[in-house]
Coordinates of C-alpha atoms (C1' of nucleotides) in Angstrom, one line a residue:
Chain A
X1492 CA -14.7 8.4 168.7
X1493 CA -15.0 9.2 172.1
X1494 CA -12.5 11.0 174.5
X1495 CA -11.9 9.4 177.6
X1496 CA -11.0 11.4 180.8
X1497 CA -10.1 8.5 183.0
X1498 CA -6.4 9.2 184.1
X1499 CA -6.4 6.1 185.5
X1500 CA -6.6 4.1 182.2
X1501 CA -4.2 6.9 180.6
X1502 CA -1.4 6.0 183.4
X1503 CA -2.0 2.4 182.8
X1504 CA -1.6 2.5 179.5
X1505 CA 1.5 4.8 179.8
X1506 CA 3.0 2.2 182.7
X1507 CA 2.1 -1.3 180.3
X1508 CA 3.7 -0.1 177.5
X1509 CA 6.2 1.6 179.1
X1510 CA 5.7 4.9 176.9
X1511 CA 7.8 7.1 179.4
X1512 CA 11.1 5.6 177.2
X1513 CA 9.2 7.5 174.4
X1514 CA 8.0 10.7 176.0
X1515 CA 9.3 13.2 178.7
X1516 CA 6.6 13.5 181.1
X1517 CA 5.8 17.5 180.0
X1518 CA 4.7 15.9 176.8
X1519 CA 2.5 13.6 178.2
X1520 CA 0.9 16.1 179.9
X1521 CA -0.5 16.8 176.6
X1522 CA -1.8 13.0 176.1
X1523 CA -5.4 12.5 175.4
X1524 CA -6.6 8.9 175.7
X1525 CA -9.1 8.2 172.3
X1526 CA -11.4 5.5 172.1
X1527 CA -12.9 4.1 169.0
X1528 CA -15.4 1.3 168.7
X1529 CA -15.4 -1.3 166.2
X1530 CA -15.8 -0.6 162.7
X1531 CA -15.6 2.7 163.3
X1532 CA -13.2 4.7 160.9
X1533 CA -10.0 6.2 162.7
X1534 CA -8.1 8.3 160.0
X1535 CA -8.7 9.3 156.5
X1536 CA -6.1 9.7 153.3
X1537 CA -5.7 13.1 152.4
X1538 CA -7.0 14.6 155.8
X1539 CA -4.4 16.8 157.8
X1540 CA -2.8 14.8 161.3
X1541 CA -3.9 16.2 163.9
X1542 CA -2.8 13.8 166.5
X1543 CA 0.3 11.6 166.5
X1544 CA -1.0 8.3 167.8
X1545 CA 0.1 5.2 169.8
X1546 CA -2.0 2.3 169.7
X1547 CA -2.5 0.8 173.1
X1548 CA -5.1 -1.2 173.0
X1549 CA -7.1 -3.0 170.5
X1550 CA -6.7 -3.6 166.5
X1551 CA -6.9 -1.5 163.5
X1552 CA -6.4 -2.1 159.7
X1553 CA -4.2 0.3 157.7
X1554 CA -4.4 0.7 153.9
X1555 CA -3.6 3.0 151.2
X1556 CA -6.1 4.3 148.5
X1557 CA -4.5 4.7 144.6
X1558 CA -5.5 7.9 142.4
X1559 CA -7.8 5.1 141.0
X1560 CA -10.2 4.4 143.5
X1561 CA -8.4 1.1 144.4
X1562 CA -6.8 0.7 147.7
X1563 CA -4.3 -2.3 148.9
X1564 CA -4.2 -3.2 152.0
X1565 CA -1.5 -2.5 154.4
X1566 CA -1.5 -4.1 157.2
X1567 CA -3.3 -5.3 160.6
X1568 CA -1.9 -3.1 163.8
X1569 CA -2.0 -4.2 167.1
X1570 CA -1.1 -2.3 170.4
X1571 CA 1.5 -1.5 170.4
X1572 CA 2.3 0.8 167.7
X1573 CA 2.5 4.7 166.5
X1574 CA 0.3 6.0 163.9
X1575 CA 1.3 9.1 162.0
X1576 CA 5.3 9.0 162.3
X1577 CA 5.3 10.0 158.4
X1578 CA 3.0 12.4 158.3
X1579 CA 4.2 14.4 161.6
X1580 CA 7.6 14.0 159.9
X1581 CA 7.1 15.5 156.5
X1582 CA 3.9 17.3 157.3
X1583 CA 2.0 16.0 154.6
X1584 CA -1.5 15.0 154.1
X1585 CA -2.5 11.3 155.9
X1586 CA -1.7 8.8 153.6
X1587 CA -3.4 5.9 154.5
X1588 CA -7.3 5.2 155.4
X1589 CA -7.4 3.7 158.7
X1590 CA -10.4 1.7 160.5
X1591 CA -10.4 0.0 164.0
X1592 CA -11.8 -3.5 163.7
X1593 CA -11.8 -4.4 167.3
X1594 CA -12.8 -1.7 170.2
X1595 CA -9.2 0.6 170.2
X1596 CA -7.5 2.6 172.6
X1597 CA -5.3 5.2 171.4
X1598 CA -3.1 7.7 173.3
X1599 CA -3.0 10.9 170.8
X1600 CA -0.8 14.0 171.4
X1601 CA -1.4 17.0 169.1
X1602 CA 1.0 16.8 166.0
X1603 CA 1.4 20.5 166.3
X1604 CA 2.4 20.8 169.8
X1605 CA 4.9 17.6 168.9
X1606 CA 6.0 19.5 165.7
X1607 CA 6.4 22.8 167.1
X1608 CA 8.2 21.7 170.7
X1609 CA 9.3 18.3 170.8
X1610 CA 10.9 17.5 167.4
X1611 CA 14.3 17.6 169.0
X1612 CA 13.3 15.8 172.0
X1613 CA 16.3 12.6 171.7
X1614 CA 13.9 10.1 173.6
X1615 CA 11.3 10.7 170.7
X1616 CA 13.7 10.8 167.7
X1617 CA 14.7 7.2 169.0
X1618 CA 11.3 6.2 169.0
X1619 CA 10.5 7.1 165.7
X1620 CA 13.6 5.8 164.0
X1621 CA 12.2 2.0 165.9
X1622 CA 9.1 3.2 164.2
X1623 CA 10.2 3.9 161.1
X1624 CA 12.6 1.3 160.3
X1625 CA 10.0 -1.3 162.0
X1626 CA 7.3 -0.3 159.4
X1627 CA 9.6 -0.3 156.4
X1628 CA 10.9 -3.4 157.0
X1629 CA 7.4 -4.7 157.2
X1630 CA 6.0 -2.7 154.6
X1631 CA 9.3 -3.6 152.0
X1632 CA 8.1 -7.4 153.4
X1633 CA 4.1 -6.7 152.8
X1634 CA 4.5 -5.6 149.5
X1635 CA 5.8 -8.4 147.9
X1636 CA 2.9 -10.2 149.2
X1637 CA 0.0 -8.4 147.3
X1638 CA 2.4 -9.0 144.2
X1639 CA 3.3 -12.3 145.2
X1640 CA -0.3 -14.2 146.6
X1641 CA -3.7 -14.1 144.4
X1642 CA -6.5 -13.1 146.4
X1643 CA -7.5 -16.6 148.0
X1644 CA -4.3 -16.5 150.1
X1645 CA -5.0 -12.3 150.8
X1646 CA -8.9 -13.4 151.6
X1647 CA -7.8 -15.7 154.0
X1648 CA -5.3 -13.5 155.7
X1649 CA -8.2 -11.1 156.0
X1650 CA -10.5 -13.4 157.4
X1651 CA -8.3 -15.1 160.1
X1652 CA -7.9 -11.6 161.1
X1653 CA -11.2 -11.1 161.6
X1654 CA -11.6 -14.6 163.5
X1655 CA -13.3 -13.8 166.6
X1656 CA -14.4 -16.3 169.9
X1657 CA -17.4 -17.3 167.8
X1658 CA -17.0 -20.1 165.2
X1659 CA -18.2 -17.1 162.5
X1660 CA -17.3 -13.9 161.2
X1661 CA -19.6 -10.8 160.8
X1662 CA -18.8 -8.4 158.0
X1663 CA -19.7 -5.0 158.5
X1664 CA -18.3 -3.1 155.5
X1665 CA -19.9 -3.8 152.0
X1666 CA -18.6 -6.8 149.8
X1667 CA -17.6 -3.4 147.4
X1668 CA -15.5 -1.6 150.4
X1669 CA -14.0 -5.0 150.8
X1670 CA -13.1 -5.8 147.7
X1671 CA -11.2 -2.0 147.0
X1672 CA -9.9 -3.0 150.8
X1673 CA -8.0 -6.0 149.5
X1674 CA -7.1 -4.2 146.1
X1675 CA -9.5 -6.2 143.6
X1676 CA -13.0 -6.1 142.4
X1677 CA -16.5 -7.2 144.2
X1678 CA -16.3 -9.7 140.9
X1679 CA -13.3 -11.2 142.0
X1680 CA -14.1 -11.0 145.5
X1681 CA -17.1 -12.7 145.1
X1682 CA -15.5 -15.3 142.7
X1683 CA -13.0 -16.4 145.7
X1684 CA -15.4 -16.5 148.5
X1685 CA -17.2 -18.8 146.1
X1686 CA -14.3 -20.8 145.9
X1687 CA -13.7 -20.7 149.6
X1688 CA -16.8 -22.0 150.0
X1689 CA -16.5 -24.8 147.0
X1690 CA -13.2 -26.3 149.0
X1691 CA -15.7 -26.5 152.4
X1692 CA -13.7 -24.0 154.3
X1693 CA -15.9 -21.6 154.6
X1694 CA -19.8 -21.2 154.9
X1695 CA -21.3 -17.7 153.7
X1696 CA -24.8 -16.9 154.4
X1697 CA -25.7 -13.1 153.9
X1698 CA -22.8 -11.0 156.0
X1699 CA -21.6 -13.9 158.2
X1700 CA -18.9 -16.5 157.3
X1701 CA -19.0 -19.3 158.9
X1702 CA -15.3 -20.7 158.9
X1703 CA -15.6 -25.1 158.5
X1704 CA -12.4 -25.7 158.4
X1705 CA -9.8 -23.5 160.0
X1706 CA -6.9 -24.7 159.8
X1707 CA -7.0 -24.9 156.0
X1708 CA -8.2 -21.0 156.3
X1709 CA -4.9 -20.7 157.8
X1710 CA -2.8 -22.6 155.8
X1711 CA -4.3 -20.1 152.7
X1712 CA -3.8 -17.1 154.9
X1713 CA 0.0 -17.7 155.2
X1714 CA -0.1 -15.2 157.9
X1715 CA 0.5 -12.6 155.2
X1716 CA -0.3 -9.5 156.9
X1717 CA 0.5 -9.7 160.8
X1718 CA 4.0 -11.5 159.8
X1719 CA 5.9 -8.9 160.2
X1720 CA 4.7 -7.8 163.6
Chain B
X1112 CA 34.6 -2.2 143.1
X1113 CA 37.5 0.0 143.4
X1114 CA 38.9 2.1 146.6
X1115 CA 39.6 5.3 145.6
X1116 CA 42.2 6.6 147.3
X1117 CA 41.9 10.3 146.0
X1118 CA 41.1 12.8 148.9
X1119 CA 40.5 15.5 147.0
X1120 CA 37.7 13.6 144.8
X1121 CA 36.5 12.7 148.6
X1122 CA 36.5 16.0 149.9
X1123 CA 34.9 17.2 146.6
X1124 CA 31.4 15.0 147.2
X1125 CA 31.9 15.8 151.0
X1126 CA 31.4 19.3 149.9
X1127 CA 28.9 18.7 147.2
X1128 CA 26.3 16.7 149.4
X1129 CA 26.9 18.7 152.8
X1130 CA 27.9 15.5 154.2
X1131 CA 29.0 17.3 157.2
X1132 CA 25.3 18.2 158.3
X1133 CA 25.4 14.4 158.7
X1134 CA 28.4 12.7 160.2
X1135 CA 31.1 15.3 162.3
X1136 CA 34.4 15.1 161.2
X1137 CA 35.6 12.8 163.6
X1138 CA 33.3 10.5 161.9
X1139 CA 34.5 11.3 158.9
X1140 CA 37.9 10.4 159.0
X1141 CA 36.7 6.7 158.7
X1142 CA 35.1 7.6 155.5
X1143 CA 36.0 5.4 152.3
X1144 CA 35.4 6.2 148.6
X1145 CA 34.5 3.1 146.7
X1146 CA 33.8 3.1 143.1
X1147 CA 32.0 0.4 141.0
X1148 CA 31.2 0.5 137.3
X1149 CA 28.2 0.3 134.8
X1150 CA 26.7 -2.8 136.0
X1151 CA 28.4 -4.3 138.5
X1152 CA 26.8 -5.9 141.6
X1153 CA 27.1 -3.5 144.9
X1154 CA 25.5 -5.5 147.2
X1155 CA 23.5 -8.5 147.5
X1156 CA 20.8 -9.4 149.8
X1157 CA 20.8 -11.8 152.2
X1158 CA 25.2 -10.8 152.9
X1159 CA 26.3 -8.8 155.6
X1160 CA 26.4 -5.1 156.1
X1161 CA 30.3 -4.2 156.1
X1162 CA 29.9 -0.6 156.0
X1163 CA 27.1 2.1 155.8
X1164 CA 27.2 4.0 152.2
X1165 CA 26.2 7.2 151.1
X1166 CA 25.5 7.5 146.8
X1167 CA 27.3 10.6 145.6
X1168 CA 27.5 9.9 141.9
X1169 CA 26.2 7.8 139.6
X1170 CA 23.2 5.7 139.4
X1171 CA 21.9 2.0 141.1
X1172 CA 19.2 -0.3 140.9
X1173 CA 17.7 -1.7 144.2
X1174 CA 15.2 -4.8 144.3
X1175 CA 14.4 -7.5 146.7
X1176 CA 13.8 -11.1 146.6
X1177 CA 11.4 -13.5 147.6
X1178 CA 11.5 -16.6 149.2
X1179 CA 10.5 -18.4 145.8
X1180 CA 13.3 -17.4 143.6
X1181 CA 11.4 -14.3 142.5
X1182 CA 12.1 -10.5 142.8
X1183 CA 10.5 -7.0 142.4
X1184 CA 12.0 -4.3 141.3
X1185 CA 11.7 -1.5 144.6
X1186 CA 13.4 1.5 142.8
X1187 CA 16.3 3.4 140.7
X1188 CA 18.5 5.3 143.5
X1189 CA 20.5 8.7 142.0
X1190 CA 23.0 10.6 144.4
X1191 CA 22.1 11.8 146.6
X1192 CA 20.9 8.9 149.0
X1193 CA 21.6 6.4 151.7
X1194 CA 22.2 2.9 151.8
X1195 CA 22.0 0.7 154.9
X1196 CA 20.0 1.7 157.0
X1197 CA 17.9 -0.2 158.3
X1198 CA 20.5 -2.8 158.2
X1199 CA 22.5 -1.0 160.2
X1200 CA 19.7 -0.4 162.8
X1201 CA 18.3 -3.1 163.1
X1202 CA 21.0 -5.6 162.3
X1203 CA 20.4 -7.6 160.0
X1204 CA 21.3 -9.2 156.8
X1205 CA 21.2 -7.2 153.5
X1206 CA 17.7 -7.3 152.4
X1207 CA 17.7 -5.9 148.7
X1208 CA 20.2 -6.5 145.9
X1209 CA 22.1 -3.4 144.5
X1210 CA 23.7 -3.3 141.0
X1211 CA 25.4 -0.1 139.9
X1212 CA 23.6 0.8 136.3
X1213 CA 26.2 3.7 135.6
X1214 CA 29.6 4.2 137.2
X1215 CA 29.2 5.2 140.7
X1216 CA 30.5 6.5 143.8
X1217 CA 29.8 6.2 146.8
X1218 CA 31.0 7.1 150.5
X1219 CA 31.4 4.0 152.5
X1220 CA 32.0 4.0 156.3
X1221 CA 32.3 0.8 158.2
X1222 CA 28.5 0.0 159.8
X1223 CA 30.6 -1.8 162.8
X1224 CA 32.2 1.6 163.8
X1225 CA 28.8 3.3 163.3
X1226 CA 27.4 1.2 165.5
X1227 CA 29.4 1.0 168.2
X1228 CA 30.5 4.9 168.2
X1229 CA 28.0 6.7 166.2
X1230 CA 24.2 5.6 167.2
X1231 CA 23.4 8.3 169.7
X1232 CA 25.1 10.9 167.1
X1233 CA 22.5 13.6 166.8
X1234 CA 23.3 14.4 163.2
X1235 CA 23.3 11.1 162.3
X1236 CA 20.1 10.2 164.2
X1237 CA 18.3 13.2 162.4
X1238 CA 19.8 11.8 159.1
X1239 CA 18.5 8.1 159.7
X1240 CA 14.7 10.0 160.1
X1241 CA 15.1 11.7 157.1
X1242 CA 16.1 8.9 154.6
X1243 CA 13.8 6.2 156.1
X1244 CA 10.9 9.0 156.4
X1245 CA 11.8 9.5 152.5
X1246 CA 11.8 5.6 152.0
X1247 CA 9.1 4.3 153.9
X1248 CA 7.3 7.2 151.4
X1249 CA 8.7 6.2 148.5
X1250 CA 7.9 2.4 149.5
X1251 CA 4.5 2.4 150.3
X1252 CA 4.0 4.6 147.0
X1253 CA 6.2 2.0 144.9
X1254 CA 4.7 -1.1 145.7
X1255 CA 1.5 0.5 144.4
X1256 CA 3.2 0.7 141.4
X1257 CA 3.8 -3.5 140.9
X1258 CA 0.7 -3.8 142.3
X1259 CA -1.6 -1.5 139.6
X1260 CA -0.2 -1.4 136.6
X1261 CA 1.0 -4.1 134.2
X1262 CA 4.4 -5.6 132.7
X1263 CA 4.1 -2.9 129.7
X1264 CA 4.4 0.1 132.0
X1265 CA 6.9 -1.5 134.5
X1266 CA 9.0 -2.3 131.4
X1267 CA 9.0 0.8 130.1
X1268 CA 10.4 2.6 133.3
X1269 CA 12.8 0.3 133.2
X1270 CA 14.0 1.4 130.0
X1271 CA 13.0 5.1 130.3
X1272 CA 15.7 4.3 133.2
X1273 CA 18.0 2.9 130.8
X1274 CA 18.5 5.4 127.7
X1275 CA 21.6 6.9 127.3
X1276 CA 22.9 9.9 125.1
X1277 CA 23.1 7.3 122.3
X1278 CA 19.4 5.8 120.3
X1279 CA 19.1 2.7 122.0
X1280 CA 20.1 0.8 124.9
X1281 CA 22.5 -2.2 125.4
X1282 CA 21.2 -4.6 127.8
X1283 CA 23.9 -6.4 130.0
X1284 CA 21.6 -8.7 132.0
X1285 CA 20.6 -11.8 130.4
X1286 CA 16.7 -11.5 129.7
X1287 CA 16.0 -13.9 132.4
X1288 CA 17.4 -11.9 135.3
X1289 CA 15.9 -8.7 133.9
X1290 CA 12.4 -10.4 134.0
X1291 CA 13.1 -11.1 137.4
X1292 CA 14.2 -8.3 138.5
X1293 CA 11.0 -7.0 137.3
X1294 CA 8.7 -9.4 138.9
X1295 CA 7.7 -11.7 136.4
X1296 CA 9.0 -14.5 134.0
X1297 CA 11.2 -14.6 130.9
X1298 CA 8.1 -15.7 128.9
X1299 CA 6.4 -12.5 129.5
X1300 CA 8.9 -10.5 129.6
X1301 CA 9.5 -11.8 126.2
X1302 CA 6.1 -11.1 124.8
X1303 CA 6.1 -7.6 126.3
X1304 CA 9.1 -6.6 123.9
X1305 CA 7.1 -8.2 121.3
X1306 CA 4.4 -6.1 122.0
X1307 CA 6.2 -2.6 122.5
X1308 CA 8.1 -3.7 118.9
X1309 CA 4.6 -4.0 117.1
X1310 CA 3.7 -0.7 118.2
X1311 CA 7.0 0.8 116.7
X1312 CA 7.7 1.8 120.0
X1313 CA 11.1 0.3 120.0
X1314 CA 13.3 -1.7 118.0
X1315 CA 15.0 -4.7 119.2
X1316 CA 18.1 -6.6 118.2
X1317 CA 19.8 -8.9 120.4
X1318 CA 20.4 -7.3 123.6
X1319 CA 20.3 -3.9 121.7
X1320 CA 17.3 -1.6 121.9
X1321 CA 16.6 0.9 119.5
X1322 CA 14.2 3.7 121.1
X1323 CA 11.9 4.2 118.0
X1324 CA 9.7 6.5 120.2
X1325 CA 10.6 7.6 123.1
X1326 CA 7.8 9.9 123.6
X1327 CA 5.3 7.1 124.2
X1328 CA 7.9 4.9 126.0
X1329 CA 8.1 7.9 128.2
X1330 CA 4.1 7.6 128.3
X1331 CA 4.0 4.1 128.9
X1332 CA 6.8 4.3 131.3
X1333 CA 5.0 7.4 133.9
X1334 CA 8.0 8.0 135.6
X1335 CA 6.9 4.8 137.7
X1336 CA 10.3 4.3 139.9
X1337 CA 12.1 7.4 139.8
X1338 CA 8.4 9.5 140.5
X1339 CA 9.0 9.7 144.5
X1340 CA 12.5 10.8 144.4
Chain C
dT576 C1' -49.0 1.2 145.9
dC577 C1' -45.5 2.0 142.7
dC578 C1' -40.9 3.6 141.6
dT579 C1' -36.2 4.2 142.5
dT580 C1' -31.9 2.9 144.1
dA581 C1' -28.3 0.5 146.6
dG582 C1' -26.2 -3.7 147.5
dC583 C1' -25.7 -8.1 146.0
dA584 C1' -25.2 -12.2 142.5
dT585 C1' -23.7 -14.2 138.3
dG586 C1' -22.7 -15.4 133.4
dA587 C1' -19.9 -14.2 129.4
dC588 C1' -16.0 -12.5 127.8
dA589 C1' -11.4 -10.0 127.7
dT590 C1' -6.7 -9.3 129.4
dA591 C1' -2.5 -10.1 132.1
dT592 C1' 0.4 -13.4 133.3
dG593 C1' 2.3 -18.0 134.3
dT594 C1' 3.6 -22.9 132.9
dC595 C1' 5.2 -26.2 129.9
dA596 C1' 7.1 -28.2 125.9
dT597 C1' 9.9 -27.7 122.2
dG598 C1' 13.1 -25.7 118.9
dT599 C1' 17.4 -23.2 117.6
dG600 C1' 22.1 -21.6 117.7
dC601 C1' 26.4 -21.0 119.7
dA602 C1' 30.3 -21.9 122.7
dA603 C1' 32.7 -24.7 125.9
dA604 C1' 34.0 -29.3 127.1
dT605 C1' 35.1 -34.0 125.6
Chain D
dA1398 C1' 33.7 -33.7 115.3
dT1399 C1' 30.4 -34.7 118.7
dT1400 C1' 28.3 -33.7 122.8
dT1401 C1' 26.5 -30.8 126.3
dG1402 C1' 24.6 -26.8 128.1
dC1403 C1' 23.0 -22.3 128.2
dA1404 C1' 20.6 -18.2 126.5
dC1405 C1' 17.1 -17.2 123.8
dA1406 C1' 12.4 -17.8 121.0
dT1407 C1' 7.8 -19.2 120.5
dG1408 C1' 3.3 -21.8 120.4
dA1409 C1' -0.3 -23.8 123.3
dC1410 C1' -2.7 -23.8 127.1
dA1411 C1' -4.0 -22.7 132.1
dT1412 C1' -4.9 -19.4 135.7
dA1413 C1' -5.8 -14.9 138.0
dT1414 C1' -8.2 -11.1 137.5
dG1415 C1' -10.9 -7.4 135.3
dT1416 C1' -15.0 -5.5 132.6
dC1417 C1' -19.6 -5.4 131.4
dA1418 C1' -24.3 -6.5 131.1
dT1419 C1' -28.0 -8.2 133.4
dG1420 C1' -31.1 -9.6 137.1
dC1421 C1' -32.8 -9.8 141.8
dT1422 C1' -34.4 -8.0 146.2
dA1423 C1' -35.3 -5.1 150.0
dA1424 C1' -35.8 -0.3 151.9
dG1425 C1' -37.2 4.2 151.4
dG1426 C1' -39.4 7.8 149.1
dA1427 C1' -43.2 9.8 146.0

DNA sequence: TCCTTAGCATGACATATGTCATGTGCAAAT
DNA sequence: ATTTGCACATGACATATGTCATGCTAAGGA
C-alpha cells in the first residue's frame, strides 16, 4: 500500500464519483487517498477496520473465510463502491479477506473519526442504507450461486474476471489459495482446469491460461459474480 | 391472514418491541395488526410489497428461489424483526417466500405511505441500518451454511426448528416442497430421513416425526439458521 | 553435493447429491 | 367400477466433489 498525497487525484476522484452526496466536506478533510497494486492484499478477516473505504478506482475480489479454513468467494468490486459499511456499523472484526486484482485507488477515512463524529451525519446514513441494501441484494443473489453452479461455471466466472488485454491470464496466487478462494479443493480445482482444457477453451501451461475459446469461457462463467453489479 | 382489529393487543406489541424508537406516532396511526396461522403462506416472492411489516409474535420461515424452480432455505425469523426492506427501498418485487410456522403477528404499515411520507424519517432511516446491517450479517454467514455442510445437518435444523412441546413433529408441507425449500430434491431428501431413522435419531411415520434423540439432532442440527439471530 | 520442503500433478477411492424409471396406494373424476 | 393423477417410496446409476497416498521438481539451506 502506498499513501498518495496528490490532492489533485483525491479532488478528482471526489468530483467523478460525485462523493460530496456522501460526505460533508469537514469529513473529507479527513480523506486519505490509498493505493494498492495488483495482487496485493487490501484487508484481512478478523483484523480491526481502521478505515471505511470507497473504491474509486480499480478492482478487488471480496471473500469470506469459514472456521474451516475454506473460504467462498464473494464477489468482484469495481469503483465504485464502499468497503467496510458492516464492520463500521457493528464494530466488529473485518469479515471478509480482501485482495486488489487490478492497480486500486481507494479513498479511506478513519472508521474512528466516522464512528465517533459522523454517525449521525443524514448524507452518510443515506449512503450506507444504498450500500447496504445494494450488497444484500447481491449477496442474497451470489449465494445461491455457489449452491446453485459446480465449479466449472464458478472457474469460468473467475477467469473472465481476470481476462486482461492479452489473449492469456497470469495467476499470481497458488493453485491452493485459489482453490480455498473459490470454496473447493486444489484436487477439484485441478480436475476442472483439466476439463477446461479437455473441451479446448482453455490452454494451461505453468501459471498462465491461455483462453482458446472465449466465448464458450463466457457462456460457463454465466456472469456469476459481477451480475449483480 | 386475519386483521386484527384489537387496539389494545396493538398497543401491547407497540410497547413490547419499543416500536416507537422506530416509527413516530404519526406514523403509527397507519399501523395494522395482521395475523396468520401455523403454516400459512405470508408472502411470496416475486408479488408486490403492499405494506412494510414488523414480526412481533410468532415464528416464520424465509427462503428464496431460483430461476430453475429451485430454492434455499435463507433462515427461521422470531419477533422481533423486519420484513421488507429492501423491497421497500429499493422497489422492487418480493424476493423471498415467507410462510408463518407458528401463529404469528405482525405489524403491517402500508410500504406506499412509507415511501412517499416516511423515507427521510430519522428513526426509520436509523432502523433500516440496523436490520439490514443485522441481515446482510446474518446473510453472508448463512449462505456459508448451504454451502459447507450437507443435507444431514441442514435437515436437522430444520427440524431442531420444528419440535414442539409434544415428541415429534407433524409435517404440513408435502415432502417435495420441504426438499425444496431446503435446496435439494425429494430423492435426497428422502434418503436423508432414511438415514437419520437408521441411526435411531428419529422415528418416522407418514408426515409424523418422532424425535428419538433429540440430543444428537440438536448436534447434527448446530443451530445452523437460527445461530446469527 | 545432498537433503529438505513447498508447490504442483495425478490415480484410486469415498461421499454427497442428482436423475431417471418404476411401483404403490389413495382419492377425485368419469 | 374404472380411470386418472398425485404424493410418496425406492433401486440403479451418473455426476460433483472431497480425501488420501504418492510422486515429481525446483529452490534454498546444511
Amino acid at each position: 500500500m502506498r499513501r498518495i498525497s496528490d490532492n489533485d487525484l483525491l479532488n478528482h476522484y471526489i468530483v467523478k464519483h460525485h462523493i460530496e452526496n456522501i460526505f460533508d466536506k469537514d469529513i473529507l478533510k479527513h480523506a486519505q487517498l490509498h493505493f494498492y497494486e495488483k495482487e496485493e492484499y487490501i484487508l484481512e478477516a478478523g483484523s480491526n477496520l481502521e478505515y471505511y473505504y470507497l473504491l474509486v478506482d480499480g478492482k478487488i475480489k471480496v471473500s469470506y473465510p469459514f472456521e474451516n479454513g475454506k473460504s467462498m468467494l464473494l464477489k468482484f468490486y469495481r469503483e465504485f463502491n464502499s468497503i467496510g459499511d458492516l464492520e463500521l456499523l457493528k464494530n466488529i472484526l473485518i469479515l471478509c479477506d480482501i485482495d486488489a486484482i487490478e492497480d486500486t485507488y481507494l479513498i479511506a477515512i478513519s472508521s474512528e473519526i466516522l464512528r465517533k463524529e459522523y454517525l449521525d451525519n443524514v448524507k452518510f446514513l443515506h449512503h450506507l442504507i444504498d450500500s447496504l441494501s445494494e450488497k444484500l441484494y447481491a449477496t442474497i443473489n451470489n449465494g445461491s450461486y455457489n449452491f446453485v453452479y459446480p465449479l466449472i461455471n464458478r472457474l469460468s466466472s473467475y477467469l473472465v474476471e481476470h481476462i486482461t488485454d492479452k489473449n492469456y491470464i497470469v495467476l499470481h496466487s497458488s493453485y491452493i489459495e485459489i482453490a480455498q478462494f473459490l470454496g473447493t479443493t486444489y484436487r477439484h480445482l485441478n480436475r476442472t482446469l483439466k476439463e477446461l482444457e479437455s473441451k479446448s477453451i482453455i490452454n494451461w501451461e505453468n501459471k498462465r491460461i491461455y483462453i482458446v475459446d472465449e466465448d464458450r469461457l463466457r457462456e460457463l462463467a454465466k456472469n456469476l459474480y459481477m451480475k449483480s453489479l
